[in-house]
Short mmCIF file of C-alpha atoms and ligand atoms in Angstrom, two decimals:
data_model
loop_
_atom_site.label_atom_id
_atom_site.label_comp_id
_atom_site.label_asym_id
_atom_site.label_seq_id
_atom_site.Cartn_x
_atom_site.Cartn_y
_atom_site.Cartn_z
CA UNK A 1 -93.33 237.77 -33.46
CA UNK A 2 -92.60 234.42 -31.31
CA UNK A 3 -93.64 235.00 -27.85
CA UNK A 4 -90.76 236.55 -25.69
CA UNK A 5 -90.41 234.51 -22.82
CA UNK A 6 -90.42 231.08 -24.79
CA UNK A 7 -87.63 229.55 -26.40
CA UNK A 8 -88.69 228.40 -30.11
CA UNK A 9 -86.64 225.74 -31.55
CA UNK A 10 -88.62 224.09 -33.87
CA UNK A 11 -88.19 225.08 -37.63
CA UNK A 12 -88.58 221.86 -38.81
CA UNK A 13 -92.10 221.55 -38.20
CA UNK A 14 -92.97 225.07 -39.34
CA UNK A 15 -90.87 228.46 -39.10
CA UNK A 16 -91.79 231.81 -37.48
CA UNK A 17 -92.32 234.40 -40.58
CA UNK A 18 -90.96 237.48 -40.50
CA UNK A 19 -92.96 240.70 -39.39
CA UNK A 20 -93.09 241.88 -42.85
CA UNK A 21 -94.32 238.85 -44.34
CA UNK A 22 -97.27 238.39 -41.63
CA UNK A 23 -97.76 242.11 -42.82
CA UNK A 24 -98.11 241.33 -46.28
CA UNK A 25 -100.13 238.19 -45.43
CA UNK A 26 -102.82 240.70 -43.53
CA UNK A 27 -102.37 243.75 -46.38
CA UNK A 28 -103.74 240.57 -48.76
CA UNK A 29 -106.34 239.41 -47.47
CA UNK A 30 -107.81 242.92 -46.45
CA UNK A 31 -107.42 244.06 -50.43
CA UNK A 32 -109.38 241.03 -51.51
CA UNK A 33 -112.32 241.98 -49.53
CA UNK A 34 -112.51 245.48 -50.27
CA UNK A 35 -113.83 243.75 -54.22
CA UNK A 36 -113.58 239.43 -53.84
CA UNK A 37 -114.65 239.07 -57.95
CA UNK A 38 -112.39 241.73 -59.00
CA UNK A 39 -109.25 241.48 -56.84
CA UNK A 40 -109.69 238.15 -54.48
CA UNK A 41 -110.95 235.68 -57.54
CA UNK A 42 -108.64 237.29 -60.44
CA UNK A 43 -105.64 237.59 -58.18
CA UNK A 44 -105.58 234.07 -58.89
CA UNK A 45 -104.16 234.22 -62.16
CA UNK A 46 -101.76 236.88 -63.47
CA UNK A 47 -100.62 238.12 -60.05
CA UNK A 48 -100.06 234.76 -58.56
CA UNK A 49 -98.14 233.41 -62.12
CA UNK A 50 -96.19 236.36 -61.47
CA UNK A 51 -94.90 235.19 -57.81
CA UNK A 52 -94.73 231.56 -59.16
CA UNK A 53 -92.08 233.18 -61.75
CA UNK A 54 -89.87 234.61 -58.69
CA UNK A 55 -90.29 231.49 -56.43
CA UNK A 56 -89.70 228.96 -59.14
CA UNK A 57 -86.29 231.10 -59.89
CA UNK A 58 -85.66 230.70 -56.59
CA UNK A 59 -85.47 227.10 -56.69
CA UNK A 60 -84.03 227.13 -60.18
CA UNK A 61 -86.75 225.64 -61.67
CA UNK A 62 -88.56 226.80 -65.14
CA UNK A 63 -92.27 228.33 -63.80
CA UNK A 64 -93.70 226.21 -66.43
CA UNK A 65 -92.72 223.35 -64.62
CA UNK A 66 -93.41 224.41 -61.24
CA UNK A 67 -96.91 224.23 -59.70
CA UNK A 68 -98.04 225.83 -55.95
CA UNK A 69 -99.19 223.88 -53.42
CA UNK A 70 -100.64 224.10 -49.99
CA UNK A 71 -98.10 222.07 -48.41
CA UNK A 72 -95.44 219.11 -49.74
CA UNK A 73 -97.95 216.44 -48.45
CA UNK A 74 -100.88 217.73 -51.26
CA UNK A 75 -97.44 218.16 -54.00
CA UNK A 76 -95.98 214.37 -53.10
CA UNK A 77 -99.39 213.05 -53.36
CA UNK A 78 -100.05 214.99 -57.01
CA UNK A 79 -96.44 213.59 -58.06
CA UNK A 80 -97.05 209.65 -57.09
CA UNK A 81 -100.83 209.62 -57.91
CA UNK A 82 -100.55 211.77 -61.14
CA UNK A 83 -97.62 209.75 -62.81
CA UNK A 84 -98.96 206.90 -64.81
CA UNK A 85 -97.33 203.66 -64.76
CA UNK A 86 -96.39 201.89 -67.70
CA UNK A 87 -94.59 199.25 -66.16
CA UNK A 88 -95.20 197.14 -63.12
CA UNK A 89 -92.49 196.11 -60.41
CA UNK A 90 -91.53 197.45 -57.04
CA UNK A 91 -91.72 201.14 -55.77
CA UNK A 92 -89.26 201.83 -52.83
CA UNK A 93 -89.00 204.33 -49.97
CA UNK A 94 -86.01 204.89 -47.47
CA UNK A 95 -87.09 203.93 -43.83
CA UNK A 96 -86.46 207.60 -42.82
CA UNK A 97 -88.92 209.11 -44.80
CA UNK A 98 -91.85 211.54 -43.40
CA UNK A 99 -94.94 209.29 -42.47
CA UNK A 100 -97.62 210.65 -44.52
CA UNK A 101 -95.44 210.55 -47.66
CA UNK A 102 -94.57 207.12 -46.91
CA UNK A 103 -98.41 206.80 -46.33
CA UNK A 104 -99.10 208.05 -49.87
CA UNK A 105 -96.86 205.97 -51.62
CA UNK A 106 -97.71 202.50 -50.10
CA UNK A 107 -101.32 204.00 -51.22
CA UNK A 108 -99.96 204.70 -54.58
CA UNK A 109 -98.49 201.17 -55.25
CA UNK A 110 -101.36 199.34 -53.72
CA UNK A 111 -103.89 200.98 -56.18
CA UNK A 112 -101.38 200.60 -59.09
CA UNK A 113 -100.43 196.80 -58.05
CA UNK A 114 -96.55 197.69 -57.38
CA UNK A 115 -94.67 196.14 -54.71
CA UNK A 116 -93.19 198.35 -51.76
CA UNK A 117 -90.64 197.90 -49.95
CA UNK A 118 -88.66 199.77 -47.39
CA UNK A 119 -84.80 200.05 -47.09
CA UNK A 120 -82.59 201.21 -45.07
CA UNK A 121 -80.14 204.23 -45.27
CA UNK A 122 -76.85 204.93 -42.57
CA UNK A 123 -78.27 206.09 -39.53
CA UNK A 124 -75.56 208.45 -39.60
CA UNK A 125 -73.70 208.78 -42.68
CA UNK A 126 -70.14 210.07 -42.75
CA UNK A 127 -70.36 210.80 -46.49
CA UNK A 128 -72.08 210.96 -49.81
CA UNK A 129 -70.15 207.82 -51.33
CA UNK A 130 -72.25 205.66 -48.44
CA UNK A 131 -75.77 207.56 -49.11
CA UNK A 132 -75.38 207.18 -53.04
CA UNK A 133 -74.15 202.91 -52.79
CA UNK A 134 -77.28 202.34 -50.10
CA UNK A 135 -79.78 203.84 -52.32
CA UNK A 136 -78.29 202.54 -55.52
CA UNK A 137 -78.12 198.49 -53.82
CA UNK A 138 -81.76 198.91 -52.46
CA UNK A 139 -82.88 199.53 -56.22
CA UNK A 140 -82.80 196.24 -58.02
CA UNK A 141 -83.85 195.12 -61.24
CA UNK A 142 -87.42 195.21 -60.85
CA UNK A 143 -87.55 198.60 -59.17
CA UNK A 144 -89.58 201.10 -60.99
CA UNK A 145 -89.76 204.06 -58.46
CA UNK A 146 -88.06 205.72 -55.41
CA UNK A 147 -89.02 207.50 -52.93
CA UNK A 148 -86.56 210.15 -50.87
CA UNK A 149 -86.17 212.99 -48.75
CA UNK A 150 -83.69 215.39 -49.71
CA UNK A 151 -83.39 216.60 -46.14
CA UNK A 152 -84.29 214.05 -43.87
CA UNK A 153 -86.59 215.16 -41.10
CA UNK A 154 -85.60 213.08 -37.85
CA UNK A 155 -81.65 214.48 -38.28
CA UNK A 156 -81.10 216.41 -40.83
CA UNK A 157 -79.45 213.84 -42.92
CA UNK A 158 -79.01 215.76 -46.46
CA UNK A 159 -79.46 213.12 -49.48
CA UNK A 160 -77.07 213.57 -52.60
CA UNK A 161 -80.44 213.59 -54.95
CA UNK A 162 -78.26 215.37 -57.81
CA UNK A 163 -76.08 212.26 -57.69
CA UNK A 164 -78.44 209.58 -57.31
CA UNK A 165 -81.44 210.71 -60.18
CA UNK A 166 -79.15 210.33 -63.60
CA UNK A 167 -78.28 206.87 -61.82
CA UNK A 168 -81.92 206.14 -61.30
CA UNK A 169 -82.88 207.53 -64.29
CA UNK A 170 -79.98 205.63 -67.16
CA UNK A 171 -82.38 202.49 -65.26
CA UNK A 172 -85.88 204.17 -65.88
CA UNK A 173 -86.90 204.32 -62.28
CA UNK A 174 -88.70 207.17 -61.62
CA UNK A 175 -87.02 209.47 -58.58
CA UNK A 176 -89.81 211.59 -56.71
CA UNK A 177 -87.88 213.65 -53.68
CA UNK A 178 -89.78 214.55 -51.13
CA UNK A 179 -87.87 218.59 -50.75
CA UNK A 180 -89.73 219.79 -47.37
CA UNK A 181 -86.70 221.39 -45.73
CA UNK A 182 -84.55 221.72 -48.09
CA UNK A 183 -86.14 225.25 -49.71
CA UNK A 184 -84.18 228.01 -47.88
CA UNK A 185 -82.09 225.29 -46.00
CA UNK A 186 -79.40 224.52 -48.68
CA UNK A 187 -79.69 225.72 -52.06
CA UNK A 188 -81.67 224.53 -54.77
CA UNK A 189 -80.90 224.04 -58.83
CA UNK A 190 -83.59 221.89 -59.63
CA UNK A 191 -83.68 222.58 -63.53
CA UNK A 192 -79.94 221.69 -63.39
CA UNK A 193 -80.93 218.25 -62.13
CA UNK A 194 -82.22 214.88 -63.40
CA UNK A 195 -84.93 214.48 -60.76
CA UNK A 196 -88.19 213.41 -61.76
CA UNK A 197 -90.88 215.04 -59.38
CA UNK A 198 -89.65 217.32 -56.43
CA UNK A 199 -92.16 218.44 -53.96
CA UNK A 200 -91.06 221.67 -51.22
CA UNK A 201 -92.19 223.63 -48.26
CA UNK A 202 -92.10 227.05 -48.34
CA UNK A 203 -93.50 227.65 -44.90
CA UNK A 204 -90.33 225.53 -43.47
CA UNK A 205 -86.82 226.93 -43.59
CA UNK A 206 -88.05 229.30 -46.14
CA UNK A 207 -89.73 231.43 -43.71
CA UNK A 208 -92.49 231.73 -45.69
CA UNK A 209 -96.45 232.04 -44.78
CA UNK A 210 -98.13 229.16 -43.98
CA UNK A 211 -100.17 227.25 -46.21
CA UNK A 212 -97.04 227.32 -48.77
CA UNK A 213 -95.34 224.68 -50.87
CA UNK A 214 -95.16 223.92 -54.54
CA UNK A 215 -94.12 220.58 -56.69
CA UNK A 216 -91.76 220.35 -59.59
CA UNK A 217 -91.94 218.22 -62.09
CA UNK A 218 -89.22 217.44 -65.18
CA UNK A 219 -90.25 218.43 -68.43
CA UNK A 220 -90.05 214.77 -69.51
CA UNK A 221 -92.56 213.24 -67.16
CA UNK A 222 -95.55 215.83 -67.31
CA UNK A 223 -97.06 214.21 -70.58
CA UNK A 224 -97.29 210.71 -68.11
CA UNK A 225 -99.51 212.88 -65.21
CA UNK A 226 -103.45 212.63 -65.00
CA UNK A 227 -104.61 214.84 -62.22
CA UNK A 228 -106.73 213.77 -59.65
CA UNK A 229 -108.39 217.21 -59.29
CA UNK A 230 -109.98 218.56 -62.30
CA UNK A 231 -111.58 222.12 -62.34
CA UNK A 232 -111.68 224.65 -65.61
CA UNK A 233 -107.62 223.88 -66.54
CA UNK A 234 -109.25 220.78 -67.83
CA UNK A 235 -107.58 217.11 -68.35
CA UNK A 236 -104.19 216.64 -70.67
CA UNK A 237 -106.75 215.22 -73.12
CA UNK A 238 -110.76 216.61 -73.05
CA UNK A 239 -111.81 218.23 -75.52
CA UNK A 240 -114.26 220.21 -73.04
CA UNK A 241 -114.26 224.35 -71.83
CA UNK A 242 -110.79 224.53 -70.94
CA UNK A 243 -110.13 228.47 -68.93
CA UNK A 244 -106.67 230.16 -70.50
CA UNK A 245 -107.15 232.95 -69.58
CA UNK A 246 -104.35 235.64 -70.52
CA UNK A 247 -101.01 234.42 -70.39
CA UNK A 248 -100.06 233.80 -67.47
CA UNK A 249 -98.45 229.79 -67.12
CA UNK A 250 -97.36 230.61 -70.67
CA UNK A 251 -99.50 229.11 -72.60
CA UNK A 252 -98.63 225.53 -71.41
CA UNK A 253 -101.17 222.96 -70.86
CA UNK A 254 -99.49 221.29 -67.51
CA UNK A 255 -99.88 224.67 -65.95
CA UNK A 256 -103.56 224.77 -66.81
CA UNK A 257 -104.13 221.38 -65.76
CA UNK A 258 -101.88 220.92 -62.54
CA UNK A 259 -101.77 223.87 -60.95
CA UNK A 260 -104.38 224.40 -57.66
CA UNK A 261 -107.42 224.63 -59.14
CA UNK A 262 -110.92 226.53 -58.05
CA UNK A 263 -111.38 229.60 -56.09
CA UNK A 264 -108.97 229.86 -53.11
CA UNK A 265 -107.23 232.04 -50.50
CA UNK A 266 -104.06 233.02 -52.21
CA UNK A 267 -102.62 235.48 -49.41
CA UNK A 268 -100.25 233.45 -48.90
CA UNK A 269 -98.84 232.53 -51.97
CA UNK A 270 -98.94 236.90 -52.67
CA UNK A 271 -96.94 237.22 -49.61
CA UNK A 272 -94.32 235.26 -50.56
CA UNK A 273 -92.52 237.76 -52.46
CA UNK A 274 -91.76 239.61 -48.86
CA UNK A 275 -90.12 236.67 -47.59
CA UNK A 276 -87.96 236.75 -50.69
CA UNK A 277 -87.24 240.26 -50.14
CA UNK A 278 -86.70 239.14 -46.49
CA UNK A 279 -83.93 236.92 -46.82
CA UNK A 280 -82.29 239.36 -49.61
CA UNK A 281 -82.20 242.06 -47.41
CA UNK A 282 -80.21 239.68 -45.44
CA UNK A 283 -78.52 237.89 -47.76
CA UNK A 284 -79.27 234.06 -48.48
CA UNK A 285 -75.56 233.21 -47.72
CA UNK A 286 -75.96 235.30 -44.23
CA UNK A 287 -78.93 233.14 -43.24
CA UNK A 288 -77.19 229.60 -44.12
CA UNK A 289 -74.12 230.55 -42.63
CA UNK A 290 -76.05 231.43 -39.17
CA UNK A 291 -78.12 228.56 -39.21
CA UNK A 292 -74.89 226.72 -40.12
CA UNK A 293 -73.04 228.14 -37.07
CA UNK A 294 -75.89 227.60 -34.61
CA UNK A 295 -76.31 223.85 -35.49
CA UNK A 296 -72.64 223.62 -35.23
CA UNK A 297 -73.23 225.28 -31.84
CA UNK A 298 -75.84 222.72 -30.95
CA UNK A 299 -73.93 219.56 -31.67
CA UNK A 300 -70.45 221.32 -29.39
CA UNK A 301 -73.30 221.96 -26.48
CA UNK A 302 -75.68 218.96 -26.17
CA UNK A 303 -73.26 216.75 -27.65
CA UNK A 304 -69.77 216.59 -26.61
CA UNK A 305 -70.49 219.39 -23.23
CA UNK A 306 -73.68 217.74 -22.29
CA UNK A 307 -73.31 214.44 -23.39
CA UNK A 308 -76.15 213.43 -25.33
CA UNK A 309 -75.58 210.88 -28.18
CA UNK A 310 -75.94 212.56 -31.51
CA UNK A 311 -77.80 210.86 -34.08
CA UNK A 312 -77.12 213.32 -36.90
CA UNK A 313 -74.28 212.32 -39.77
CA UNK A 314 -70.98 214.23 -40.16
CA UNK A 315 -71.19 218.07 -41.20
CA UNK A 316 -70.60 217.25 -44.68
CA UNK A 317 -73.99 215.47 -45.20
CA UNK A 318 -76.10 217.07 -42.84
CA UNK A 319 -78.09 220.63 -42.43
CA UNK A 320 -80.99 222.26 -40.38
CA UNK A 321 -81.97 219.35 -37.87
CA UNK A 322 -80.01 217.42 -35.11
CA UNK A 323 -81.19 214.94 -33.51
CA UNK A 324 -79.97 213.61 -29.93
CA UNK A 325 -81.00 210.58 -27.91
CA UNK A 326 -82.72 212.25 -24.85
CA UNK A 327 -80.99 211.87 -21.74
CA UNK A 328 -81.81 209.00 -18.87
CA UNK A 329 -84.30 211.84 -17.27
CA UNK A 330 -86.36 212.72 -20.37
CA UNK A 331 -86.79 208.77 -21.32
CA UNK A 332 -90.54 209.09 -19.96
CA UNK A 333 -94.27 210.24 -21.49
CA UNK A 334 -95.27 213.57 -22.50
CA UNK A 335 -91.58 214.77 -22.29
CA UNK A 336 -92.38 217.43 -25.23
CA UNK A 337 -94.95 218.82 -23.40
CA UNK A 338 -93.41 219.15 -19.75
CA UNK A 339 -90.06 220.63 -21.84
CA UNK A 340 -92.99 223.33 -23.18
CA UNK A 341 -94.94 223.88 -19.60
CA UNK A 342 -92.06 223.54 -17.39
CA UNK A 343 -88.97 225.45 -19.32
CA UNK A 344 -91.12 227.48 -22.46
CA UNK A 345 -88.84 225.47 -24.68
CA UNK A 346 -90.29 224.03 -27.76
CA UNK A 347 -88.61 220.96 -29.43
CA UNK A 348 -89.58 218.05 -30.26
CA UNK A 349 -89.32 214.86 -27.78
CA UNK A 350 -90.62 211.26 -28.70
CA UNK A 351 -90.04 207.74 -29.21
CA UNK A 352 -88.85 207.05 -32.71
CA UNK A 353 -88.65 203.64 -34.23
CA UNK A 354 -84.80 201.95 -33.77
CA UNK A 355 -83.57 205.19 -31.88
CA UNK A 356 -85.90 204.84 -28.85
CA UNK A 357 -86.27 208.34 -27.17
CA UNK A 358 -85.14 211.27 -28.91
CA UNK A 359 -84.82 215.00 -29.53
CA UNK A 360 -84.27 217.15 -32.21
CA UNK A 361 -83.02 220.96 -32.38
CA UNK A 362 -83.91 222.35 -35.44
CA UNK A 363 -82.57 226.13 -34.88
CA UNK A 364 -82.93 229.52 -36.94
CA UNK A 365 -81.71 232.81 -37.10
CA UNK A 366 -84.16 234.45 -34.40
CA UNK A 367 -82.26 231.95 -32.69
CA UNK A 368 -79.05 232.65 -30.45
CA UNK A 369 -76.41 230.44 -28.41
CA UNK A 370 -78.25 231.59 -25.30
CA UNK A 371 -81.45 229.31 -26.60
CA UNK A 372 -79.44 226.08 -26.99
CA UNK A 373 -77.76 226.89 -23.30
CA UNK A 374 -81.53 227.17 -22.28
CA UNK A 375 -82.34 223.80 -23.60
CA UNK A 376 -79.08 222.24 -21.85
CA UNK A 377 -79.86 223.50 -18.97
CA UNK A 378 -83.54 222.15 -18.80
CA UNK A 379 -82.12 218.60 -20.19
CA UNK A 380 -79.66 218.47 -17.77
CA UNK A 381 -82.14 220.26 -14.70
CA UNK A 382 -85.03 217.23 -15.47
CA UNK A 383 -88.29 217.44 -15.91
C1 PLP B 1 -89.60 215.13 -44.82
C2 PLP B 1 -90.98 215.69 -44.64
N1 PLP B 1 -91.90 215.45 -45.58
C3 PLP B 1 -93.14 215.94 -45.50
C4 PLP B 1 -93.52 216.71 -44.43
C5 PLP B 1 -94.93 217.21 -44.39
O1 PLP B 1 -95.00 218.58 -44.47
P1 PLP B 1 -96.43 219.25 -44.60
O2 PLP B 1 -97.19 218.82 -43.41
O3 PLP B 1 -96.14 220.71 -44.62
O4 PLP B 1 -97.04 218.75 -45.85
C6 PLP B 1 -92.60 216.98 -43.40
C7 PLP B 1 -93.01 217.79 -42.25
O5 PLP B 1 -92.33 217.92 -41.26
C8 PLP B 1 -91.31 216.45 -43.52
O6 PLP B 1 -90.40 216.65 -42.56
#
């Protein structure tokens, strides 16, 4: 559906969907207004445990431990505001995590009275080994929770989180990852790992509708949550009208309590059983693979052809998102915006703390080679 004269390279910030899935999106929202009480309000609970089932699979999570969300930034902020400390020290973050999650965790530890600090991670990692020993020496003794992207957002950087949470964890410091592009980017096993709280986009890589995310969290931790948003699932301990209605979240409390509570559009969240279908059709390993080959693609063109300086690790760590200092020509204001008006390109352009002006290509599979020639071409042409 993306416009056909523009170039769109920009699934980091938020993928095109599928026709079928914008379909399904539309067929939705049209059923729940031919009855809202009997098919848009109850919709809500059987039908939409039922997708949580498939998408928590997906991930390789248990649906009882999986809650929907509108986007990672509601999910992170559930996970670091719901946990309850029992301990007081310092809470950590990498220096390349998102903004607004950093945001919500130096919120977090302020209103808990935790120290936060910030540390650094390779700008460009050549292996696992490094990630793993610069995480692992940033947590010291009094560190009681960390903060980390599994796919970092500026260049793609991809974090060994199965490595690092049973280290974390054999030192009770609580992990919470931060999973916005890693859901239909790389695969997930999240049941088969130690991390604590793990929040995801759907409407990233995934491909799904927008409006779509979800947070896990481990068995072990959801008895040490309060929510922050109360509504008819109740609190962990009130003895008040508590809604359980049917069976759907399997009878367990977290699912009551957690998940999105209230009346709500859940289109979305309905039509994300297409996209699923989408990528089978496909094939999951198909749409890696391509991704895989056109990021490849992008680092040969802009990077050793064109020049640019590529800020991105080595293939083994890395997925999804490279990021190049802009050339001498594109070092100026509103670069992102004359790269849209002049050359129907969209990618992202701007000043980024410690790596001054930069880019970053963040292709799909509507994408071709043709695109990233495009975008040489303009970088190369000027602006
Ligand atoms: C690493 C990371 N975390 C969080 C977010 C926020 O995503 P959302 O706005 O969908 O909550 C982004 C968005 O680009 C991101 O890259």
């Amino acid at each position: 559906m993306l416009a056909e004269d523009e170039v769109y390279l920009n699934s980091g910030t938020y993928s095109a969907v599928p026709r079928p899935v914008y379909d399904e999106v539309v067929r939705q929202l049209a059923l729940c207004e031919k009855n809202p009480t009997r098919i848009g309000a109850w919709r809500g609970r059987k039908p939409l445990w039922d997708v949580q089932t498939q998408i928590a699979r997906y991930v390789g999570a248990d649906p009882t431990d999986f809650v929907f969300h509108i986007n990672v930034t509601h999910a992170m902020n559930q996970a670091l505001f719901g946990y309850q400390w029992t301990r007081r020290g310092e809470f950590i973050a990498s220096r390349q995590e998102y903004g607004a999650v950093t945001n919500a965790a130096r919120e977090m530890a302020r209103r808990n009275s935790l120290s936060f600090r910030v540390f650094d991670l390779p700008q460009t990692p050549q292996s696992e080994d490094e990630l793993c020993d610069a995480v692992m020496q940033a947590a010291d003794k009094d560190t009681v929770g960390v903060l980390l992207s599994h796919v970092i957002s500026w260049n793609g950087t991809v974090m060994p989180v199965k490595r690092i949470a049973p280290m974390l964890r054999k030192r009770d410091i609580r992990f919470f990852v931060d999973g916005a592009h890693a859901p239909g980017l790389i695969p997930l096993n999240l049941g088969a790992t130690e991390v604590d709280f793990y929040g995801g986009n759907l409407h990233k890589w995934f491909m799904g509708p927008k409006g779509t995310g979800f947070l896990y969290a481990a068995r072990s931790m959801q008895e040490h949550m309060e929510p922050s948003v109360v509504g008819w699932g109740g609190t962990p301990h009130d003895s008040g009208p508590v809604h359980e209605d049917g069976n759907w979240g399997a009878g367990r409390r977290f699912q009551h309590v957690f998940r999105l509570q209230g009346l709500m559009d859940c289109s979305p969240f309905l039509a994300l059983p297409a996209t699923l279908e989408f990528r089978q059709t496909i094939g999951e390993d198909l749409i890696r693979a391509r991704i895989g080959e056109l990021v490849r693609y992008t680092r040969h063109r802009l990077g050793e052809r064109l020049g640019l300086r590529c800020l991105s690790g080595a293939p083994d760590v890395h997925a999804g998102l490279v990021q190049f200092r802009a050339p001498e020509t594109w070092q100026q204001e509103q670069a992102q915006e004359k790269m849209f008006t002049r050359y129907r390109i969209t990618v992202p352009i701007g000043q980024k703390p410690h790596t001054g002006m930069t880019l970053r290509v963040s292709p799909h599979i509507w994408n071709s080679e043709a695109d990233i020639d495009r975008l040489a071409e303009a970088l190369s042409a000027g602006p």
